[in-house]
Tab-separated table of C-alpha atoms and ligand atoms in Angstrom:
chain	number	residue	atom	x	y	z
Q	1	MET	CA	-22.313	-181.565	64.653
Q	2	LEU	CA	-24.995	-184.221	64.858
Q	3	THR	CA	-25.055	-186.937	62.234
Q	4	ALA	CA	-27.241	-189.919	61.355
Q	5	THR	CA	-27.103	-192.170	58.324
Q	6	TRP	CA	-29.847	-193.997	56.483
Q	7	SER	CA	-30.004	-196.916	54.110
Q	8	ILE	CA	-32.958	-198.483	52.404
Q	9	SER	CA	-32.249	-201.848	54.053
Q	10	SER	CA	-31.678	-200.738	57.641
Q	11	GLY	CA	-33.383	-197.339	57.980
Q	12	TRP	CA	-31.913	-194.583	60.174
Q	13	SER	CA	-28.869	-195.292	62.346
Q	14	ALA	CA	-28.645	-194.063	65.920
Q	15	PRO	CA	-27.548	-190.419	65.677
Q	16	SER	CA	-24.387	-189.139	67.305
Q	17	ILE	CA	-22.813	-185.796	68.142
Q	18	VAL	CA	-19.248	-185.612	66.803
Q	19	PRO	CA	-16.680	-182.803	66.351
Q	20	TYR	CA	-17.388	-180.538	63.391
Q	21	GLY	CA	-15.355	-181.727	60.399
Q	22	PRO	CA	-15.355	-183.024	56.807
Q	23	LEU	CA	-17.696	-185.752	55.637
Q	24	ALA	CA	-16.462	-188.741	53.678
Q	25	ILE	CA	-18.665	-189.255	50.626
Q	26	GLN	CA	-18.024	-190.758	47.223
Q	27	PRO	CA	-17.496	-188.573	44.139
Q	28	ALA	CA	-20.433	-190.381	42.562
Q	29	ALA	CA	-22.691	-189.593	45.534
Q	30	SER	CA	-26.208	-188.697	44.485
Q	31	CYS	CA	-26.120	-185.264	46.206
Q	32	LEU	CA	-23.001	-184.224	44.273
Q	33	GLN	CA	-24.248	-185.480	40.917
Q	34	TYR	CA	-27.983	-184.775	41.125
Q	35	ALA	CA	-28.455	-182.223	43.914
Q	36	THR	CA	-30.384	-184.563	46.211
Q	37	GLU	CA	-30.046	-182.167	49.117
Q	38	CYS	CA	-32.425	-180.259	51.354
Q	39	PHE	CA	-31.927	-178.143	54.434
Q	40	GLU	CA	-33.483	-176.096	57.187
Q	41	GLY	CA	-32.403	-172.923	58.929
Q	42	LEU	CA	-33.394	-171.888	62.416
Q	43	LYS	CA	-31.897	-170.165	65.427
Q	44	CYS	CA	-31.387	-170.970	69.060
Q	45	TYR	CA	-31.821	-167.877	71.224
Q	46	ARG	CA	-30.246	-167.060	74.605
Q	47	GLY	CA	-33.084	-165.200	76.276
Q	48	HIS	CA	-32.892	-162.105	78.410
Q	49	ASP	CA	-33.946	-164.385	81.264
Q	50	GLY	CA	-30.956	-166.668	80.618
Q	51	ARG	CA	-33.012	-169.508	79.101
Q	52	LEU	CA	-32.397	-171.164	75.715
Q	53	ARG	CA	-35.265	-171.188	73.213
Q	54	LEU	CA	-36.097	-172.348	69.721
Q	55	PHE	CA	-38.802	-170.562	67.732
Q	56	ARG	CA	-41.565	-172.832	66.364
Q	57	PRO	CA	-39.155	-175.706	65.549
Q	58	GLN	CA	-42.130	-177.986	64.816
Q	59	VAL	CA	-42.758	-175.954	61.683
Q	60	ASN	CA	-39.164	-176.483	60.529
Q	61	ALA	CA	-39.490	-180.208	61.282
Q	62	ALA	CA	-42.575	-180.465	59.069
Q	63	ARG	CA	-40.959	-178.457	56.279
Q	64	PHE	CA	-37.814	-180.625	56.412
Q	65	LEU	CA	-40.012	-183.648	55.721
Q	66	LYS	CA	-41.758	-181.865	52.849
Q	67	SER	CA	-38.442	-180.842	51.258
Q	68	ALA	CA	-36.888	-184.308	51.655
Q	69	THR	CA	-39.938	-185.896	50.048
Q	70	ARG	CA	-39.741	-183.496	47.087
Q	71	ILE	CA	-36.147	-184.492	46.365
Q	72	ALA	CA	-36.688	-188.265	46.842
Q	73	LEU	CA	-34.806	-188.409	50.135
Q	74	PRO	CA	-36.056	-190.591	53.011
Q	75	SER	CA	-38.505	-189.193	55.534
Q	76	PHE	CA	-37.274	-188.094	58.877
Q	77	PRO	CA	-40.251	-188.159	61.260
Q	78	PRO	CA	-40.897	-184.589	62.498
Q	79	ASP	CA	-41.168	-185.692	66.162
Q	80	GLU	CA	-37.782	-187.389	65.973
Q	81	PHE	CA	-36.296	-184.382	64.181
Q	82	LEU	CA	-37.472	-182.136	67.002
Q	83	LYS	CA	-36.019	-184.475	69.640
Q	84	LEU	CA	-32.622	-184.461	67.917
Q	85	LEU	CA	-32.636	-180.720	67.507
Q	86	VAL	CA	-33.423	-180.185	71.182
Q	87	LYS	CA	-30.758	-182.677	72.250
Q	88	PHE	CA	-28.156	-181.063	70.013
Q	89	VAL	CA	-28.986	-177.566	71.258
Q	90	ALA	CA	-29.031	-178.698	74.898
Q	91	HIS	CA	-25.489	-180.091	74.483
Q	92	GLU	CA	-23.896	-177.576	72.136
Q	93	ALA	CA	-25.544	-174.187	72.580
Q	94	PRO	CA	-24.199	-173.578	76.123
Q	95	LYS	CA	-20.631	-173.697	74.712
Q	96	TRP	CA	-21.381	-170.945	72.201
Q	97	LEU	CA	-23.943	-168.960	74.113
Q	98	PRO	CA	-22.757	-169.268	77.734
Q	99	ASN	CA	-25.359	-168.537	80.347
Q	100	ASN	CA	-24.110	-165.175	81.499
Q	101	PRO	CA	-25.460	-161.665	80.930
Q	102	ASP	CA	-23.050	-160.890	78.043
Q	103	TRP	CA	-24.624	-163.579	75.904
Q	104	ARG	CA	-28.245	-162.789	76.546
Q	105	GLY	CA	-29.951	-161.563	73.414
Q	106	ARG	CA	-27.563	-163.536	71.157
Q	107	PHE	CA	-28.236	-166.559	68.993
Q	108	LEU	CA	-26.704	-169.541	67.246
Q	109	TYR	CA	-27.802	-170.444	63.707
Q	110	LEU	CA	-28.647	-174.107	63.118
Q	111	ARG	CA	-28.493	-175.786	59.734
Q	112	PRO	CA	-30.101	-179.253	59.575
Q	113	THR	CA	-29.310	-180.854	56.207
Q	114	MET	CA	-30.042	-184.092	54.400
Q	115	ILE	CA	-28.042	-185.446	51.463
Q	116	GLY	CA	-28.347	-188.468	49.195
Q	117	THR	CA	-25.104	-190.443	49.498
Q	118	SER	CA	-25.798	-193.515	47.368
Q	119	ILE	CA	-23.120	-194.118	44.794
Q	120	LYS	CA	-24.937	-195.566	41.815
Q	121	ILE	CA	-24.205	-193.164	38.984
Q	122	GLY	CA	-27.571	-193.638	37.239
Q	123	LEU	CA	-30.364	-191.255	38.226
Q	124	GLN	CA	-32.513	-192.991	40.814
Q	125	ARG	CA	-34.006	-192.586	44.261
Q	126	PRO	CA	-31.062	-192.554	46.718
Q	127	ASP	CA	-30.822	-195.798	48.692
Q	128	GLU	CA	-28.392	-194.222	51.164
Q	129	ALA	CA	-28.586	-190.838	52.821
Q	130	MET	CA	-27.169	-188.806	55.646
Q	131	MET	CA	-28.711	-186.208	57.915
Q	132	PHE	CA	-26.614	-183.740	59.877
Q	133	ILE	CA	-27.091	-180.624	61.953
Q	134	VAL	CA	-24.337	-178.032	62.172
Q	135	ALA	CA	-24.281	-174.904	64.286
Q	136	VAL	CA	-23.035	-171.622	62.862
Q	137	PHE	CA	-21.700	-169.154	65.363
Q	138	VAL	CA	-22.701	-165.590	64.584
Q	139	PRO	CA	-20.006	-163.126	65.597
Q	140	ALA	CA	-20.852	-160.018	67.589
Q	141	ASP	CA	-20.440	-157.562	64.717
Q	142	VAL	CA	-23.240	-159.144	62.726
Q	143	ASN	CA	-26.456	-157.208	62.949
Q	144	GLY	CA	-29.022	-159.607	64.183
Q	145	PRO	CA	-32.123	-159.406	66.254
Q	146	GLY	CA	-30.165	-160.241	69.355
Q	147	ASN	CA	-27.565	-157.569	68.971
Q	148	SER	CA	-29.714	-154.863	70.366
Q	149	ALA	CA	-29.820	-152.447	73.264
Q	150	SER	CA	-28.994	-154.385	76.409
Q	151	ASN	CA	-26.129	-156.312	74.851
Q	152	PRO	CA	-22.685	-154.716	74.640
Q	153	ASN	CA	-21.427	-157.591	72.479
Q	154	SER	CA	-17.982	-157.081	73.823
Q	155	SER	CA	-17.289	-160.687	74.717
Q	156	PRO	CA	-14.949	-162.650	72.502
Q	157	ALA	CA	-16.278	-165.863	71.019
Q	158	PRO	CA	-16.166	-168.628	73.598
Q	159	THR	CA	-13.866	-171.491	72.751
Q	160	ALA	CA	-15.730	-174.727	72.549
Q	161	GLY	CA	-12.807	-177.009	71.905
Q	162	PRO	CA	-11.435	-178.208	68.586
Q	163	SER	CA	-14.775	-178.415	66.812
Q	164	THR	CA	-15.052	-174.883	65.547
Q	165	PRO	CA	-18.175	-174.370	63.505
Q	166	PRO	CA	-18.058	-172.110	60.454
Q	167	GLU	CA	-18.612	-168.429	61.153
Q	168	VAL	CA	-20.878	-166.183	59.176
Q	169	PRO	CA	-18.501	-163.860	57.329
Q	170	SER	CA	-19.310	-160.209	57.953
Q	171	ALA	CA	-19.645	-159.596	54.221
Q	172	THR	CA	-22.709	-161.816	54.108
Q	173	SER	CA	-24.200	-160.540	57.335
Q	174	PRO	CA	-27.801	-159.513	57.056
Q	175	PRO	CA	-28.370	-155.792	56.703
Q	176	THR	CA	-30.965	-154.237	58.994
Q	177	ARG	CA	-32.344	-152.455	55.939
Q	178	MET	CA	-32.038	-153.550	52.368
Q	179	LYS	CA	-31.953	-152.242	48.855
Q	180	LEU	CA	-33.550	-154.566	46.314
Q	181	LEU	CA	-32.827	-154.960	42.627
Q	182	ALA	CA	-35.802	-156.423	40.723
Q	183	SER	CA	-34.908	-159.536	38.730
Q	184	LYS	CA	-34.809	-159.412	34.938
Q	185	GLN	CA	-37.251	-161.402	32.842
Q	186	ASP	CA	-34.566	-163.873	31.784
Q	187	MET	CA	-33.762	-164.869	35.391
Q	188	ILE	CA	-36.500	-166.527	37.401
Q	189	ARG	CA	-36.101	-168.167	40.780
Q	190	ALA	CA	-39.032	-170.559	40.699
Q	191	TRP	CA	-41.989	-171.489	38.507
Q	192	PRO	CA	-45.361	-173.236	38.922
Q	193	GLY	CA	-44.894	-176.989	39.202
Q	194	GLY	CA	-41.237	-176.490	40.101
Q	195	PHE	CA	-39.636	-176.835	43.524
Q	196	GLY	CA	-39.367	-173.228	44.733
Q	197	SER	CA	-41.650	-174.036	47.644
Q	198	SER	CA	-39.203	-176.631	49.034
Q	199	LYS	CA	-35.956	-175.812	50.797
Q	200	VAL	CA	-33.801	-177.839	48.419
Q	201	GLY	CA	-30.262	-176.728	47.579
Q	202	ALA	CA	-31.071	-176.833	43.862
Q	203	ASN	CA	-33.075	-173.613	44.315
Q	204	TYR	CA	-30.146	-171.553	45.498
Q	205	GLY	CA	-26.942	-172.186	43.537
Q	206	PRO	CA	-28.509	-170.924	40.290
Q	207	THR	CA	-29.490	-167.597	41.933
Q	208	ILE	CA	-25.926	-166.657	42.885
Q	209	VAL	CA	-25.234	-164.998	39.522
Q	210	ALA	CA	-28.182	-162.608	39.918
Q	211	GLN	CA	-27.329	-162.057	43.576
Q	212	SER	CA	-23.721	-161.093	42.818
Q	213	GLU	CA	-24.852	-158.798	40.017
Q	214	ALA	CA	-27.147	-157.062	42.537
Q	215	ARG	CA	-24.266	-156.765	45.041
Q	216	ARG	CA	-21.956	-155.382	42.372
Q	217	ARG	CA	-24.511	-152.696	41.598
Q	218	GLY	CA	-24.840	-151.731	45.252
Q	219	TYR	CA	-27.990	-153.683	46.144
Q	220	ASP	CA	-28.327	-156.199	48.966
Q	221	GLN	CA	-30.719	-158.686	47.410
Q	222	VAL	CA	-32.680	-159.564	44.322
Q	223	LEU	CA	-36.412	-158.889	44.364
Q	224	TRP	CA	-37.603	-161.986	42.509
Q	225	LEU	CA	-40.414	-161.268	40.052
Q	226	PHE	CA	-42.490	-163.815	38.192
Q	227	GLY	CA	-44.234	-163.865	34.844
Q	228	PRO	CA	-44.925	-161.240	32.170
Q	229	GLU	CA	-47.033	-159.371	34.776
Q	230	ASP	CA	-43.956	-159.000	36.997
Q	231	TYR	CA	-45.590	-160.348	40.131
Q	232	VAL	CA	-43.411	-159.874	43.214
Q	233	THR	CA	-42.514	-163.152	44.915
Q	234	GLU	CA	-39.560	-163.060	47.341
Q	235	ALA	CA	-36.665	-160.848	48.368
Q	236	GLY	CA	-33.489	-162.905	48.137
Q	237	LEU	CA	-33.901	-165.786	50.584
Q	238	ALA	CA	-36.643	-164.039	52.472
Q	239	ASN	CA	-40.380	-163.512	52.101
Q	240	PHE	CA	-41.639	-160.126	50.940
Q	241	PHE	CA	-44.236	-157.928	52.628
Q	242	MET	CA	-45.496	-154.478	51.871
Q	243	LEU	CA	-47.767	-152.070	53.661
Q	244	TRP	CA	-49.737	-149.654	51.527
Q	245	THR	CA	-52.914	-147.665	51.490
Q	246	THR	CA	-55.346	-149.013	48.913
Q	247	LYS	CA	-57.144	-146.721	46.489
Q	248	ASP	CA	-60.114	-146.963	48.889
Q	249	GLY	CA	-57.990	-145.651	51.717
Q	250	ILE	CA	-57.539	-148.951	53.563
Q	251	LYS	CA	-54.200	-149.767	55.208
Q	252	GLU	CA	-53.325	-153.180	53.836
Q	253	LEU	CA	-50.430	-155.521	54.583
Q	254	VAL	CA	-49.775	-157.652	51.501
Q	255	THR	CA	-47.615	-160.704	50.943
Q	256	PRO	CA	-47.682	-162.932	47.838
Q	257	PRO	CA	-49.771	-166.133	48.168
Q	258	LEU	CA	-48.417	-169.693	48.281
Q	259	GLU	CA	-50.755	-171.230	45.688
Q	260	LEU	CA	-48.495	-171.108	42.634
Q	261	GLY	CA	-45.703	-172.896	44.504
Q	262	VAL	CA	-43.136	-170.250	43.586
Q	263	ILE	CA	-42.696	-169.091	47.177
Q	264	LEU	CA	-41.039	-170.779	50.124
Q	265	GLU	CA	-43.400	-170.799	53.086
Q	266	GLY	CA	-41.250	-169.172	55.752
Q	267	VAL	CA	-41.785	-169.746	59.446
Q	268	THR	CA	-41.267	-166.011	59.872
Q	269	ARG	CA	-43.793	-165.225	57.101
Q	270	ARG	CA	-46.397	-167.413	58.758
Q	271	SER	CA	-45.686	-165.830	62.144
Q	272	VAL	CA	-45.890	-162.262	60.803
Q	273	LEU	CA	-49.241	-163.083	59.167
Q	274	GLU	CA	-50.611	-164.622	62.360
Q	275	VAL	CA	-49.405	-161.775	64.572
Q	276	CYS	CA	-50.768	-159.096	62.228
Q	277	ARG	CA	-54.108	-160.892	61.789
Q	278	SER	CA	-54.487	-161.055	65.564
Q	279	GLY	CA	-54.200	-157.248	65.645
Q	280	LYS	CA	-51.259	-157.350	68.099
Q	281	VAL	CA	-49.109	-154.868	66.182
Q	282	GLY	CA	-51.510	-152.383	64.718
Q	283	ASP	CA	-54.701	-152.107	62.800
Q	284	VAL	CA	-54.182	-153.310	59.235
Q	285	VAL	CA	-56.033	-155.546	56.802
Q	286	VAL	CA	-53.858	-158.587	56.075
Q	287	SER	CA	-53.933	-160.078	52.559
Q	288	GLU	CA	-52.124	-162.934	50.906
Q	289	ARG	CA	-52.506	-161.909	47.302
Q	290	LYS	CA	-50.640	-161.368	44.094
Q	291	ALA	CA	-49.174	-157.913	43.491
Q	292	LYS	CA	-47.669	-156.694	40.229
Q	293	MET	CA	-44.745	-154.322	40.061
Q	294	ASP	CA	-47.063	-151.930	38.177
Q	295	GLU	CA	-49.391	-151.718	41.167
Q	296	ILE	CA	-46.440	-151.063	43.466
Q	297	VAL	CA	-45.086	-148.353	41.183
Q	298	SER	CA	-48.516	-146.625	41.010
Q	299	ALA	CA	-48.930	-146.857	44.780
Q	300	TYR	CA	-45.479	-145.335	45.134
Q	301	GLU	CA	-46.187	-142.539	42.661
Q	302	GLU	CA	-49.517	-141.783	44.321
Q	303	GLY	CA	-47.888	-141.639	47.739
Q	304	ARG	CA	-49.731	-144.769	48.965
Q	305	MET	CA	-46.691	-147.000	49.527
Q	306	LEU	CA	-45.921	-147.003	53.249
Q	307	GLU	CA	-43.333	-149.716	53.886
Q	308	ALA	CA	-41.817	-152.867	52.459
Q	309	PHE	CA	-39.841	-155.468	54.361
Q	310	ALA	CA	-38.272	-158.888	53.956
Q	311	VAL	CA	-38.704	-161.593	56.590
Q	312	GLY	CA	-36.838	-164.827	57.260
Q	313	THR	CA	-34.843	-166.505	60.003
Q	314	ALA	CA	-31.535	-165.105	58.726
Q	315	VAL	CA	-32.508	-161.474	57.970
Q	316	PHE	CA	-35.318	-161.548	60.560
Q	317	VAL	CA	-37.372	-158.430	59.667
Q	318	ALA	CA	-35.405	-156.109	57.377
Q	319	SER	CA	-36.966	-152.943	56.035
Q	320	VAL	CA	-36.580	-152.173	52.347
Q	321	SER	CA	-35.178	-148.697	51.719
Q	322	GLU	CA	-35.097	-148.885	47.931
Q	323	ILE	CA	-36.405	-150.983	45.043
Q	324	ASP	CA	-34.870	-150.663	41.600
Q	325	PHE	CA	-37.355	-151.877	38.999
Q	326	ARG	CA	-35.549	-151.813	35.659
Q	327	GLY	CA	-34.120	-148.370	36.165
Q	328	LYS	CA	-37.058	-146.888	38.080
Q	329	LYS	CA	-36.042	-146.206	41.671
Q	330	LEU	CA	-38.577	-146.431	44.467
Q	331	ILE	CA	-37.155	-144.815	47.590
Q	332	LEU	CA	-39.049	-145.838	50.697
Q	333	PRO	CA	-38.793	-143.619	53.762
Q	334	LEU	CA	-37.690	-145.310	56.976
Q	335	ASP	CA	-39.253	-143.355	59.788
Q	336	ARG	CA	-37.408	-145.261	62.553
Q	337	GLY	CA	-33.848	-144.756	61.376
Q	338	ASP	CA	-32.983	-148.083	59.777
Q	339	SER	CA	-36.491	-149.395	59.837
Q	340	GLY	CA	-40.105	-148.523	59.123
Q	341	GLY	CA	-42.495	-148.121	62.055
Q	342	PHE	CA	-44.661	-151.117	61.211
Q	343	ALA	CA	-41.680	-153.418	60.593
Q	344	THR	CA	-40.196	-152.252	63.908
Q	345	ALA	CA	-43.390	-153.166	65.752
Q	346	VAL	CA	-43.560	-156.626	64.131
Q	347	LYS	CA	-39.898	-157.222	64.884
Q	348	GLY	CA	-40.264	-156.115	68.488
Q	349	TYR	CA	-43.167	-158.467	69.098
Q	350	LEU	CA	-41.444	-161.541	67.611
Q	351	GLU	CA	-38.168	-160.689	69.354
Q	352	GLY	CA	-40.095	-160.592	72.625
Q	353	ILE	CA	-41.110	-164.224	72.063
Q	354	MET	CA	-37.676	-165.392	70.901
Q	355	PHE	CA	-35.785	-163.834	73.784
Q	356	GLY	CA	-38.372	-164.589	76.439
Q	357	ARG	CA	-39.563	-161.081	77.254
Q	358	PHE	CA	-42.988	-162.689	77.653
Q	359	GLY	CA	-44.262	-166.243	77.563
Q	360	HIS	CA	-45.701	-167.502	74.277
Q	361	LYS	CA	-46.600	-170.913	72.829
Q	362	TRP	CA	-44.214	-170.363	69.877
Q	363	ALA	CA	-41.186	-170.370	72.171
Q	364	HIS	CA	-39.790	-173.874	72.679
Q	365	LEU	CA	-37.723	-173.891	75.874
Q	366	VAL	CA	-34.617	-176.090	75.901
Q	367	GLU	CA	-33.233	-177.440	79.188
Q	368	GLU	CA	-29.460	-177.310	78.822
Q	369	VAL	CA	-27.174	-180.043	80.113
G	1	LIG	C1	-35.640	-170.134	54.146
G	1	LIG	C2	-36.273	-169.228	53.169
G	1	LIG	C3	-37.183	-168.223	53.564
G	1	LIG	C4	-37.466	-167.886	54.997
G	1	LIG	O1	-38.009	-168.920	55.741
G	1	LIG	P1	-37.952	-168.867	57.336
G	1	LIG	O2	-38.554	-170.159	57.737
G	1	LIG	O3	-38.760	-167.702	57.761
G	1	LIG	O4	-36.526	-168.720	57.705
G	1	LIG	C5	-37.808	-167.487	52.565
G	1	LIG	N1	-37.525	-167.685	51.260
G	1	LIG	C6	-36.652	-168.618	50.853
G	1	LIG	C7	-36.400	-168.786	49.410
G	1	LIG	C8	-35.997	-169.409	51.800
G	1	LIG	O5	-35.112	-170.316	51.396
C-alpha cells in the first residue's frame, strides 16, 4: 500500500510504498469518532495488448479533492494524486497482473482513502490526516468486465510476497445482471443539501441495513428512491440508467440529474452519457432528468420500458432484470442472455477503451517498472 501523512503545521509527508498491513491510529482519532473519511474506487486494467491502463483517473483525482473538502480533510492536489496513483500501479500491478496472456483482460481494484487522524476529542477540523492507496485483488471467479471470452482465468493468484491485499469475497462479487428492491419511504440514502454527492464513508454504513434486507429477500441491490414522488436516484453504489420509448415514440436514455446533490457523479455515468451522446453505440436521445417510479411503472405496463442498467467502476455495466416497487414486480427482458442489447453495446465500447482494443484519450497508459 501507499501511504502519506499530513499535519496542519508541516503539510503532506513524502509518500512511501509499504507492505499491506494495519494502521496505528488513536481510539480518539477523528475518522473513528466523526467519520472524517473519504475514498475513491478505480481499476487498473491489463490490456489485451499487454499494457497497463487506468480509466480517466483525472476524474477520480478531482472527485477525491471534492470529497475531502466536503468532510473537512486537507486537499490533495489532483496532479499529485495522479502521479502517486501511476507510481503505485507501475510498482504493484505487475505483481498481481503479470504481463502474460493469462492475465490479459483482468484488473486490480484500487481504493485511495483519506482519514482524519487528529486525536482531539472535540468536534473540529482534523489537524492531522493520512492518505493511503490499497490494491484489492479480484479473484478469477468474480464476474468482471475482464473475465470475458479470451481469458480462461485458470491461473492461480500470483504471489506478491508477504503483503497480501484483501480479496473481494465471492459473495459480494458484482452480478452481471441485477434484481433491485426499491427503497421504502423511511430509508433514504441522500437528501438535498446533504453529502450524497461526495464519496464519503458516512454515506455507506447507514445503507447496509437496507442492503442486507434486499439480499435476504433475494435482490442484489437497493433502488434508492427520493421524496414523496418516488424519484429514482441510484442503484446500490452505482448510477441508474433506463432506456424507454416515450409516449411520442422516441427512444430515450434517461439518468437522474445531479442538481439536487442526492447522486454521486460516477466516472462511469459521465462516460456512458458522453459515449451515448456522441452516437457511438446507437441512436437514442440522451436525457439527464428526474423520473418517478410512477412513470416507470406506466412505461412498463404500456410496453415502453426497454432496458435498465446500473453503472459504476465495481459493477461496470449491469443490466437490471427485475425491479420490485413495493410489491409490484417489473420484469425486464434481457435479450442478450444476462444483459440487454443496449447495455451490452455500451459495455463493449467502454471495455474496448479499458483493455486497449482501440486507442482512446480516456485510457491512461502506465509504464510498469
Ligand atoms: C462510487 C459510486 C458510484 C459509481 O461511481 P464510478 O466513478 O462510476 O465508480 C455511484 N454511486 C455511488 C453512491 C458511488 O459511491
